[in-house]
Amino acid sequence: MATLGDIGVSAAINILSAFIFFVVFAILRLQPFNDRVYFPKWYLKRLRTDPTASGAVSKFVNLDYRSYLRFLNWMPDALRMPEPELIDHAGLDSAVYLRIYLIGVKIFVPIAFLVWAILVPVNFTNSTLELASKIANVTSSDIDKFSISNVPLGSQRFWGHVLVAYAITFWACYVLLKEYEKVAFMRLQFLASEKRLPNQFTVLVRNVPPDPDESVSELVEHFFLVNHPNHYLTHQVVYNANKLAKLVKKKKKMQNWLVYYNNKYSRDPSKRPFMKTGFLGLWGNRVDAIDHHKSEIAKLSKEIAAEGEKVTNDPKSIMPAAFVSFKTRWGAAVCAQTQQSRDPTIWLTDWAPEPRDVYWENLAIPYVSLTVRKLIIGVAFFFLTFFFMIPIAFVQSLASLEGIEKAAPFLKPVVEKKFIKSVIQGFLPGIVLKLFLIFLPTILMIMSKFEGFISLSSLERRSASRYYLFNFVNVFLGSIITGSAFEQLDSFIHQSASEIPKTIGVAIPMKATFFITYIMVDGWAGIAGEILMLKPLIIYHLKNFFLVKTEKDREEAMDPGSLGFNTGEPRIQFYFLLGFVYATVTPAILPFIIIFFGLAYVVFRHQIINVYNQEYESAAAFWPDVHGRILTALVISQVLLLGLLSTKEASHSTPFLIALPVLTIWFHMFCKGRYEPAFVKYPLQEAMMKDTLERAREPSINLKGYLQSSYIHPVFKDCKDDEDEEENGENWENVSVIVPTKRQSRRNTPVPSRVSGASTPSLPDAIQEHPKP
């Protein structure tokens, strides 16, 4: 059990670590040779030039001592850019993501003042824990005197906790309502003002039914010319080009090695570079490295050409899916948001992700297998969550000095020293838990990819939801339950069964000390370490030294990264959960959480402005998930407080808490019905307005030329000709067409004839009725 002294030591270590990170960052970012590492976004936008181009010493090392005295100037600079300019600079996703941190500040700062003014005096002016430690030998620390555990059983003071719980609920719901309304407005405004993009006109069609008479491409064209005759424009079928993509990736890797060996040879022409062809170059035949890579690249080029020919000509490589583009946003909105066939399992349509958001590898997964994949991943995630309890239990044993002494008795003389003891109980548990969670986001992302999501944004959102659930079960519940069992084992053995729930009720708020240490490690030092960007810094200089030959190579060596919604958002949500749960239980935790929200807001605002380059733009489509998880944390806190007070014999006040979860769930349903449609549907009114304005401004735009190559698989784009097909002088936006078909039957409803207005006959009859002049 960490004491106030242990928490003080942990705070000193983490504050010192954060300060060191900031100082090192300030020094590194001021050096011109690191300019591309700490300001890559401005280089990608072509708004910054390389200061090392002149070659002078001052262009490599900053010799201006005055700049080092202002090493924290980046903080006010990060706050200076107004939000509209930030949206224009970084996108709506980034701006709205930052608002999550602001919500934390808006919610918890007033709550902290409230609970410190009301609940801290109510809790502290009791002596329950002192008596319990003498009579029942219950473990506690000084900080627990600020918690609800210090209030005696059956006390009327619990009315204060109930009233504060109502105040927290109403304030949190008010803030969330205003934010949902604001973000929904920002999304619609962003979509209305957004420049023309391919995904505004394009729909992804999946589960195209097989047809013996027509290919997938012909069938898609026929179906949409028949059912969307006035709006269909063009389409692009989906190819299974995964093997081709792997070959291209392998070739690029070989080319990088060839550049490396050429550079190495140019620096020392007297010594030809050699390598071994075995695993990692440790064994195998010793060959000339440059000649070997040239021959391998030549082989891969032939394989790529053969595979490309196979993919484009083999019908088995064409998936039953296609990107279908329309002449107007209105036509795309109607298609994306309606059922296309009487059979709801075929011709499934949804908005296409923007081209850079598409995860092409998963488009090759048959739609019928997605359900099975989801079931497999659901079972795998359950076992991952369950078995991770084992390392969580180990971490919690480290939180107890007695656990370490029991596992390693020979360390007792060392760990009993005051400073070492404070470090072990105040710092070590948090850092060990964080280390255990390092590989979790990668595992969850692999699971999401296997599940079959077809866009990077949906992959990140699914990974984030699983990460949040994992944190709740393992980090939160696992830490409370496991920690309570370790620390209160002696009390459980010597108590009757009816007393055990009371002991658990006392033990739950006692875990606040562990979470305080975790917040300082992860939310203070961890956030400060984020800005240092040590990994991108090292990788950039290694690439710059070994691989860079041209300005394009130097640009590719930059690794700006992105926000990482799948890891960042669950972390934020975990702090919301801790804040809501412990606001009425142990208010002492709130200042630590507020510092996290404030520091993280400044750090990530700086990173978004200067570093991160988002891989996609979803126009804040993730906000309903964010809103729902914050409300979930609020409901969890209400239920836990209800359970905790039930062990405190507060029979008069506890029943009044039952209404809180009901009111919160009703509020969630209201917000879901009122604001969520703006995030999942595109209003036809907005689509028509945007189309009308565009036609007025650009009446002669060649939209087909703009859209027909937007959703070609990236591996084909280098080989594809840029020639656009002409429409033989006809205006494709206004002319109706006769739909040719290879079918011998007339199972589908054809397009009306331009001549008679009747149904168009099958292809042979059409040829007879409309002979060539």
PDB file of C-alpha atoms in Angstrom, residues 441-606:
ATOM      1  CA  PRO A 441      -2.394  -2.513 -29.583  1.00  0.00           C
ATOM      2  CA  THR A 442      -0.492  -4.470 -32.245  1.00  0.00           C
ATOM      3  CA  ILE A 443      -2.275  -7.695 -31.278  1.00  0.00           C
ATOM      4  CA  LEU A 444      -5.691  -6.012 -31.350  1.00  0.00           C
ATOM      5  CA  MET A 445      -4.976  -4.408 -34.744  1.00  0.00           C
ATOM      6  CA  ILE A 446      -4.030  -7.823 -36.185  1.00  0.00           C
ATOM      7  CA  MET A 447      -7.344  -9.160 -34.872  1.00  0.00           C
ATOM      8  CA  SER A 448      -9.266  -6.319 -36.515  1.00  0.00           C
ATOM      9  CA  LYS A 449      -7.503  -6.908 -39.837  1.00  0.00           C
ATOM     10  CA  PHE A 450      -8.352 -10.604 -39.707  1.00  0.00           C
ATOM     11  CA  GLU A 451     -11.958  -9.670 -39.000  1.00  0.00           C
ATOM     12  CA  GLY A 452     -12.151  -8.070 -42.443  1.00  0.00           C
ATOM     13  CA  PHE A 453     -12.733  -4.329 -42.067  1.00  0.00           C
ATOM     14  CA  ILE A 454     -12.060  -2.546 -45.336  1.00  0.00           C
ATOM     15  CA  SER A 455     -10.886   0.879 -44.152  1.00  0.00           C
ATOM     16  CA  LEU A 456      -8.114   2.087 -41.861  1.00  0.00           C
ATOM     17  CA  SER A 457     -10.584   4.216 -39.907  1.00  0.00           C
ATOM     18  CA  SER A 458     -12.873   1.251 -39.169  1.00  0.00           C
ATOM     19  CA  LEU A 459      -9.851  -0.867 -38.233  1.00  0.00           C
ATOM     20  CA  GLU A 460      -8.743   1.740 -35.726  1.00  0.00           C
ATOM     21  CA  ARG A 461     -12.236   2.217 -34.304  1.00  0.00           C
ATOM     22  CA  ARG A 462     -12.713  -1.517 -33.765  1.00  0.00           C
ATOM     23  CA  SER A 463      -9.267  -1.853 -32.177  1.00  0.00           C
ATOM     24  CA  ALA A 464     -10.041   1.112 -29.924  1.00  0.00           C
ATOM     25  CA  SER A 465     -13.303  -0.438 -28.702  1.00  0.00           C
ATOM     26  CA  ARG A 466     -11.550  -3.701 -27.861  1.00  0.00           C
ATOM     27  CA  TYR A 467      -8.681  -1.857 -26.182  1.00  0.00           C
ATOM     28  CA  TYR A 468     -11.198   0.018 -24.024  1.00  0.00           C
ATOM     29  CA  LEU A 469     -12.948  -3.209 -23.026  1.00  0.00           C
ATOM     30  CA  PHE A 470      -9.593  -4.835 -22.290  1.00  0.00           C
ATOM     31  CA  ASN A 471      -8.537  -1.906 -20.098  1.00  0.00           C
ATOM     32  CA  PHE A 472     -11.794  -2.057 -18.190  1.00  0.00           C
ATOM     33  CA  VAL A 473     -11.667  -5.800 -17.516  1.00  0.00           C
ATOM     34  CA  ASN A 474      -7.947  -6.282 -16.917  1.00  0.00           C
ATOM     35  CA  VAL A 475      -6.422  -2.989 -15.862  1.00  0.00           C
ATOM     36  CA  PHE A 476      -9.369  -1.605 -13.893  1.00  0.00           C
ATOM     37  CA  LEU A 477     -11.353  -4.566 -12.554  1.00  0.00           C
ATOM     38  CA  GLY A 478      -8.279  -6.810 -12.507  1.00  0.00           C
ATOM     39  CA  SER A 479      -6.293  -4.313 -10.469  1.00  0.00           C
ATOM     40  CA  ILE A 480      -9.105  -3.765  -7.976  1.00  0.00           C
ATOM     41  CA  ILE A 481     -10.101  -7.397  -7.461  1.00  0.00           C
ATOM     42  CA  THR A 482      -6.611  -8.894  -7.557  1.00  0.00           C
ATOM     43  CA  GLY A 483      -5.145  -6.161  -5.430  1.00  0.00           C
ATOM     44  CA  SER A 484      -7.886  -6.475  -2.867  1.00  0.00           C
ATOM     45  CA  ALA A 485      -7.354 -10.225  -2.612  1.00  0.00           C
ATOM     46  CA  PHE A 486      -3.596  -9.830  -2.055  1.00  0.00           C
ATOM     47  CA  GLU A 487      -3.865  -7.101   0.558  1.00  0.00           C
ATOM     48  CA  GLN A 488      -6.900  -8.279   2.495  1.00  0.00           C
ATOM     49  CA  LEU A 489      -6.182 -12.032   2.467  1.00  0.00           C
ATOM     50  CA  ASP A 490      -5.397 -12.121   6.172  1.00  0.00           C
ATOM     51  CA  SER A 491      -8.629 -10.283   7.012  1.00  0.00           C
ATOM     52  CA  PHE A 492     -10.695 -12.638   4.821  1.00  0.00           C
ATOM     53  CA  ILE A 493      -9.364 -15.697   6.618  1.00  0.00           C
ATOM     54  CA  HIS A 494     -10.214 -14.380  10.068  1.00  0.00           C
ATOM     55  CA  GLN A 495     -13.649 -12.949   9.232  1.00  0.00           C
ATOM     56  CA  SER A 496     -17.041 -14.553   8.832  1.00  0.00           C
ATOM     57  CA  ALA A 497     -18.544 -14.837   5.372  1.00  0.00           C
ATOM     58  CA  SER A 498     -21.034 -12.035   6.036  1.00  0.00           C
ATOM     59  CA  GLU A 499     -18.192  -9.594   6.715  1.00  0.00           C
ATOM     60  CA  ILE A 500     -16.284 -10.246   3.450  1.00  0.00           C
ATOM     61  CA  PRO A 501     -18.448  -7.923   1.257  1.00  0.00           C
ATOM     62  CA  LYS A 502     -17.788  -5.107   3.727  1.00  0.00           C
ATOM     63  CA  THR A 503     -14.044  -5.731   3.530  1.00  0.00           C
ATOM     64  CA  ILE A 504     -14.196  -5.624  -0.278  1.00  0.00           C
ATOM     65  CA  GLY A 505     -16.176  -2.381  -0.051  1.00  0.00           C
ATOM     66  CA  VAL A 506     -13.394  -0.900   2.055  1.00  0.00           C
ATOM     67  CA  ALA A 507     -10.651  -2.277  -0.239  1.00  0.00           C
ATOM     68  CA  ILE A 508     -11.976  -0.898  -3.561  1.00  0.00           C
ATOM     69  CA  PRO A 509     -11.249   2.779  -2.807  1.00  0.00           C
ATOM     70  CA  MET A 510      -7.857   1.784  -1.412  1.00  0.00           C
ATOM     71  CA  LYS A 511      -6.663   0.920  -4.937  1.00  0.00           C
ATOM     72  CA  ALA A 512      -6.701   4.616  -5.762  1.00  0.00           C
ATOM     73  CA  THR A 513      -3.058   4.807  -4.700  1.00  0.00           C
ATOM     74  CA  PHE A 514      -2.074   2.285  -7.363  1.00  0.00           C
ATOM     75  CA  PHE A 515      -3.985   4.190 -10.043  1.00  0.00           C
ATOM     76  CA  ILE A 516      -2.415   7.465  -8.944  1.00  0.00           C
ATOM     77  CA  THR A 517       1.038   5.984  -9.542  1.00  0.00           C
ATOM     78  CA  TYR A 518      -0.118   4.601 -12.897  1.00  0.00           C
ATOM     79  CA  ILE A 519      -1.475   8.009 -13.962  1.00  0.00           C
ATOM     80  CA  MET A 520       1.858   9.658 -13.169  1.00  0.00           C
ATOM     81  CA  VAL A 521       3.833   7.058 -15.137  1.00  0.00           C
ATOM     82  CA  ASP A 522       1.533   6.824 -18.142  1.00  0.00           C
ATOM     83  CA  GLY A 523      -0.185  10.210 -18.132  1.00  0.00           C
ATOM     84  CA  TRP A 524       2.691  12.450 -17.074  1.00  0.00           C
ATOM     85  CA  ALA A 525       6.050  10.962 -18.043  1.00  0.00           C
ATOM     86  CA  GLY A 526       4.483   8.907 -20.856  1.00  0.00           C
ATOM     87  CA  ILE A 527       2.884  11.939 -22.498  1.00  0.00           C
ATOM     88  CA  ALA A 528       6.070  13.957 -22.122  1.00  0.00           C
ATOM     89  CA  GLY A 529       8.010  11.105 -23.735  1.00  0.00           C
ATOM     90  CA  GLU A 530       5.602  11.170 -26.693  1.00  0.00           C
ATOM     91  CA  ILE A 531       6.908  14.544 -27.819  1.00  0.00           C
ATOM     92  CA  LEU A 532      10.532  13.375 -27.826  1.00  0.00           C
ATOM     93  CA  MET A 533       9.854  11.013 -30.782  1.00  0.00           C
ATOM     94  CA  LEU A 534      12.977   8.998 -30.085  1.00  0.00           C
ATOM     95  CA  LYS A 535      12.162   6.126 -32.461  1.00  0.00           C
ATOM     96  CA  PRO A 536      11.398   8.338 -35.528  1.00  0.00           C
ATOM     97  CA  LEU A 537      14.509  10.392 -34.738  1.00  0.00           C
ATOM     98  CA  ILE A 538      16.806   7.356 -34.798  1.00  0.00           C
ATOM     99  CA  ILE A 539      15.167   5.801 -37.875  1.00  0.00           C
ATOM    100  CA  TYR A 540      15.333   9.068 -39.835  1.00  0.00           C
ATOM    101  CA  HIS A 541      19.051   9.552 -39.230  1.00  0.00           C
ATOM    102  CA  LEU A 542      19.816   5.904 -40.051  1.00  0.00           C
ATOM    103  CA  LYS A 543      17.898   6.201 -43.335  1.00  0.00           C
ATOM    104  CA  ASN A 544      19.406   9.596 -44.042  1.00  0.00           C
ATOM    105  CA  PHE A 545      22.921   8.216 -43.625  1.00  0.00           C
ATOM    106  CA  PHE A 546      22.544   4.916 -45.457  1.00  0.00           C
ATOM    107  CA  LEU A 547      19.731   5.280 -48.015  1.00  0.00           C
ATOM    108  CA  VAL A 548      19.111   8.920 -48.915  1.00  0.00           C
ATOM    109  CA  LYS A 549      20.447  10.067 -52.279  1.00  0.00           C
ATOM    110  CA  THR A 550      17.799  12.494 -53.534  1.00  0.00           C
ATOM    111  CA  GLU A 551      15.374  14.976 -52.048  1.00  0.00           C
ATOM    112  CA  LYS A 552      12.578  12.473 -52.631  1.00  0.00           C
ATOM    113  CA  ASP A 553      14.492   9.862 -50.643  1.00  0.00           C
ATOM    114  CA  ARG A 554      14.900  12.347 -47.800  1.00  0.00           C
ATOM    115  CA  GLU A 555      11.162  13.036 -47.799  1.00  0.00           C
ATOM    116  CA  GLU A 556      10.374   9.312 -47.697  1.00  0.00           C
ATOM    117  CA  ALA A 557      12.788   8.897 -44.772  1.00  0.00           C
ATOM    118  CA  MET A 558      10.571  11.135 -42.642  1.00  0.00           C
ATOM    119  CA  ASP A 559       8.139   9.249 -40.426  1.00  0.00           C
ATOM    120  CA  PRO A 560       5.596  11.792 -39.168  1.00  0.00           C
ATOM    121  CA  GLY A 561       3.222   9.127 -37.899  1.00  0.00           C
ATOM    122  CA  SER A 562      -0.402   9.831 -37.027  1.00  0.00           C
ATOM    123  CA  LEU A 563      -2.616  10.238 -33.982  1.00  0.00           C
ATOM    124  CA  GLY A 564      -3.093   6.506 -33.540  1.00  0.00           C
ATOM    125  CA  PHE A 565      -6.783   6.564 -32.593  1.00  0.00           C
ATOM    126  CA  ASN A 566      -6.675   2.868 -31.729  1.00  0.00           C
ATOM    127  CA  THR A 567      -4.196   3.508 -28.887  1.00  0.00           C
ATOM    128  CA  GLY A 568      -4.759   7.133 -27.898  1.00  0.00           C
ATOM    129  CA  GLU A 569      -8.538   7.179 -27.502  1.00  0.00           C
ATOM    130  CA  PRO A 570      -8.771   4.111 -25.189  1.00  0.00           C
ATOM    131  CA  ARG A 571      -6.097   5.698 -23.003  1.00  0.00           C
ATOM    132  CA  ILE A 572      -8.200   8.859 -22.700  1.00  0.00           C
ATOM    133  CA  GLN A 573     -11.308   6.822 -21.943  1.00  0.00           C
ATOM    134  CA  PHE A 574      -9.504   4.972 -19.171  1.00  0.00           C
ATOM    135  CA  TYR A 575      -8.844   8.301 -17.447  1.00  0.00           C
ATOM    136  CA  PHE A 576     -12.513   9.241 -17.816  1.00  0.00           C
ATOM    137  CA  LEU A 577     -13.375   5.934 -16.138  1.00  0.00           C
ATOM    138  CA  LEU A 578     -10.953   6.545 -13.264  1.00  0.00           C
ATOM    139  CA  GLY A 579     -12.177  10.105 -12.845  1.00  0.00           C
ATOM    140  CA  PHE A 580     -15.868   9.204 -12.664  1.00  0.00           C
ATOM    141  CA  VAL A 581     -15.357   6.159 -10.418  1.00  0.00           C
ATOM    142  CA  TYR A 582     -13.066   7.831  -7.912  1.00  0.00           C
ATOM    143  CA  ALA A 583     -14.632  11.320  -7.903  1.00  0.00           C
ATOM    144  CA  THR A 584     -17.021  10.279  -5.114  1.00  0.00           C
ATOM    145  CA  VAL A 585     -14.831   7.515  -3.687  1.00  0.00           C
ATOM    146  CA  THR A 586     -11.317   9.011  -3.463  1.00  0.00           C
ATOM    147  CA  PRO A 587     -11.369  12.633  -4.678  1.00  0.00           C
ATOM    148  CA  ALA A 588      -7.579  12.925  -4.217  1.00  0.00           C
ATOM    149  CA  ILE A 589      -7.091  11.282  -7.623  1.00  0.00           C
ATOM    150  CA  LEU A 590      -8.767  14.083  -9.606  1.00  0.00           C
ATOM    151  CA  PRO A 591      -5.854  16.617  -9.645  1.00  0.00           C
ATOM    152  CA  PHE A 592      -3.611  13.942 -11.183  1.00  0.00           C
ATOM    153  CA  ILE A 593      -6.196  13.251 -13.909  1.00  0.00           C
ATOM    154  CA  ILE A 594      -6.698  16.958 -14.649  1.00  0.00           C
ATOM    155  CA  ILE A 595      -2.939  17.414 -15.090  1.00  0.00           C
ATOM    156  CA  PHE A 596      -2.985  14.532 -17.587  1.00  0.00           C
ATOM    157  CA  PHE A 597      -5.774  16.093 -19.668  1.00  0.00           C
ATOM    158  CA  GLY A 598      -4.149  19.522 -19.694  1.00  0.00           C
ATOM    159  CA  LEU A 599      -0.637  18.284 -20.493  1.00  0.00           C
ATOM    160  CA  ALA A 600      -1.829  15.844 -23.145  1.00  0.00           C
ATOM    161  CA  TYR A 601      -3.890  18.558 -24.846  1.00  0.00           C
ATOM    162  CA  VAL A 602      -0.858  20.829 -25.222  1.00  0.00           C
ATOM    163  CA  VAL A 603       1.498  18.032 -26.321  1.00  0.00           C
ATOM    164  CA  PHE A 604      -0.827  16.516 -28.913  1.00  0.00           C
ATOM    165  CA  ARG A 605      -1.839  19.931 -30.240  1.00  0.00           C
ATOM    166  CA  HIS A 606       1.836  20.593 -30.913  1.00  0.00           C
TER     167      HIS A 606
END
